[in-house]
Amino acid sequence: MSHPISIPQRNLGPFQVSALAFGCMNVCHAYGASPTTEAAVRLLQEALDAGVTHFDTAALYGFGESERLVGRALKSRRDQFVLASKGGMAGVTGEDGVTRRVIDGRPEAVRRNCEDSLRRLGLDVIDLYYLHRWDKSVPIEDTVGEMSRLVERGHVRTVGLSEVSAATLRKAHAVHPIAALQTEYSLWTRNPEIAVLDACRELGVAFVAFSPLGRGFLSGKIGGAEVAAFDAKDIRRSMPRFTAEHYAANEKLLPAYQALAREAGCTPAQLALAWLLQKSEHIIPLFGTTSLDHTLENLGAAQVKLSADLVARLEDLINQKTVMGGRYNEQNNREVDTEVF
C-alpha cells in the first residue's frame, strides 16, 4: 500500500479534490497492451491510497470495461473519492455483432448511457457526468437539458462538458450549471488559451486538462524508435504529431526541454504537470498511466515550483508554433468543437 502524498486540493463544482486527477482510459485501452484485470484493479486502489481523490472514466473506454474496473476496484471505498464518467459517445453493437463508437446526444441516448454506466460501476450516483462529445446534430441545450434531469432524478450530482468551445459552454451553462469542462491541454496543445480557459474562469467552471503529458511526449520517455514500435491498436498511430516525419521534428525539442527539467530539479513529466498546476487554480491536470511508479512520479509534481523565468523559456520552447502536426486527424477534428489556432 502506498503512503498518501501531500497533494493540494482544488475545487470541482461543489467538491474538493486532489489537484491531480487519475484518468482511467489507459487501464483498458488506447495505448497498446492493457494490464491484466488484477493489475488494473490494484493500480486504481494504489492511486487512491497515494492521495488521488478524483477518478475519471467513460462509457467509451474499453466499451464499458474501464467503468467495470473502476467499480470493482473502488466502490467499497466510495466515500473517499469523487467519480467522473461520460456519456454521449459510447459503444453500440450493430446487427453484424461488431461494436463501434457512436456519438449520440439525443436525450434518450444520454439517459441510456448514464443508466448503463451506473450498472457497470455498480453505483447509485455519479458525482460528475460529462457529455463526452457534443453531437452537433442535436442542440446543446437539448442534451444538457436531459443531463439536468439526470441530476433531478439523483443519477448524477453535477454536469460537465468535454471538447467544446467557449460559445458552446456558455449556451450549456445557461441551461444548467456546468461544474467542469474537460479538454486536452499541455505545453504542446495550447488551444484552450484562445478562449475556453478564460470562459471557465469567468463562469466558475473547473478546467480539467487531459493528456497533460502530450500523450507521453512530455514524459521524455518515448523516442522515434518507441513511436515506430507502437502497438497496432495504439490510438497515437492516427495522430499527425506521431507520424515519422512530424515526430522526428518534435523530438528535436526534447533535449532543451529535458535540460529545463534538470534546472527545475524535477523529471520531464513533473515539469509538464507543474507548468499546468501553476497556470491557474481552476486547472486540474488529468493524467493516465498503467504504472504505480509513474503515478507517484506524477503526483510529485505538486511539490515542484517553477520560476517565472523558467516558465517563460519553457513556453517559448514548446508551443503551437514549434510543434509539428495537428493533435487530431480530420475525422476527430470534425467531431470536436474546440477553438483552433
Coordinates of N, CA and C in Angstrom, one line a residue, residues 28 32 79 98 104 133 143 181 186 192 211 219 241 243 276 299 308 319:
C28 N -7.5 0.1 -19.8 CA -8.2 -0.9 -20.6 C -8.1 -0.8 -22.1
G32 N -2.0 0.7 -26.6 CA -1.4 -0.6 -26.7 C -1.9 -1.7 -25.7
D79 N -16.8 6.7 -0.4 CA -16.8 8.0 0.3 C -15.4 8.7 0.3
V98 N -20.6 -6.4 -34.4 CA -19.4 -5.5 -34.2 C -19.8 -4.3 -33.4
D104 N -23.9 10.2 -29.9 CA -25.3 10.4 -29.9 C -25.8 11.2 -28.8
R133 N -18.8 14.0 -26.1 CA -18.7 14.8 -27.3 C -20.0 15.4 -27.6
T143 N -29.4 18.5 -25.1 CA -28.7 17.4 -24.5 C -28.4 17.8 -23.0
L181 N -15.3 21.6 -17.4 CA -15.1 21.4 -18.8 C -13.7 20.7 -19.0
S186 N -1.8 21.1 -22.7 CA -0.5 20.8 -22.3 C 0.4 21.8 -23.0
P192 N -6.8 25.7 -25.6 CA -7.7 26.3 -24.6 C -7.3 27.7 -24.3
S211 N -4.6 14.6 -21.2 CA -3.3 14.4 -21.9 C -2.3 15.5 -21.5
S219 N 6.8 13.3 -21.3 CA 7.5 12.5 -20.2 C 8.9 12.3 -20.6
R241 N 0.8 14.2 -35.1 CA 2.1 14.6 -34.4 C 3.0 13.4 -34.3
T243 N 3.3 10.9 -36.6 CA 3.9 10.3 -37.9 C 5.4 10.4 -37.8
L276 N 1.2 23.2 -15.7 CA -0.2 23.3 -15.7 C -0.8 23.8 -14.3
L299 N 2.4 12.6 -9.2 CA 1.9 13.2 -8.0 C 2.9 14.1 -7.4
A308 N 9.4 32.3 -12.7 CA 8.7 32.9 -13.9 C 9.6 32.9 -15.1
N319 N 5.3 25.1 -28.0 CA 4.0 25.8 -28.2 C 3.5 25.5 -29.5

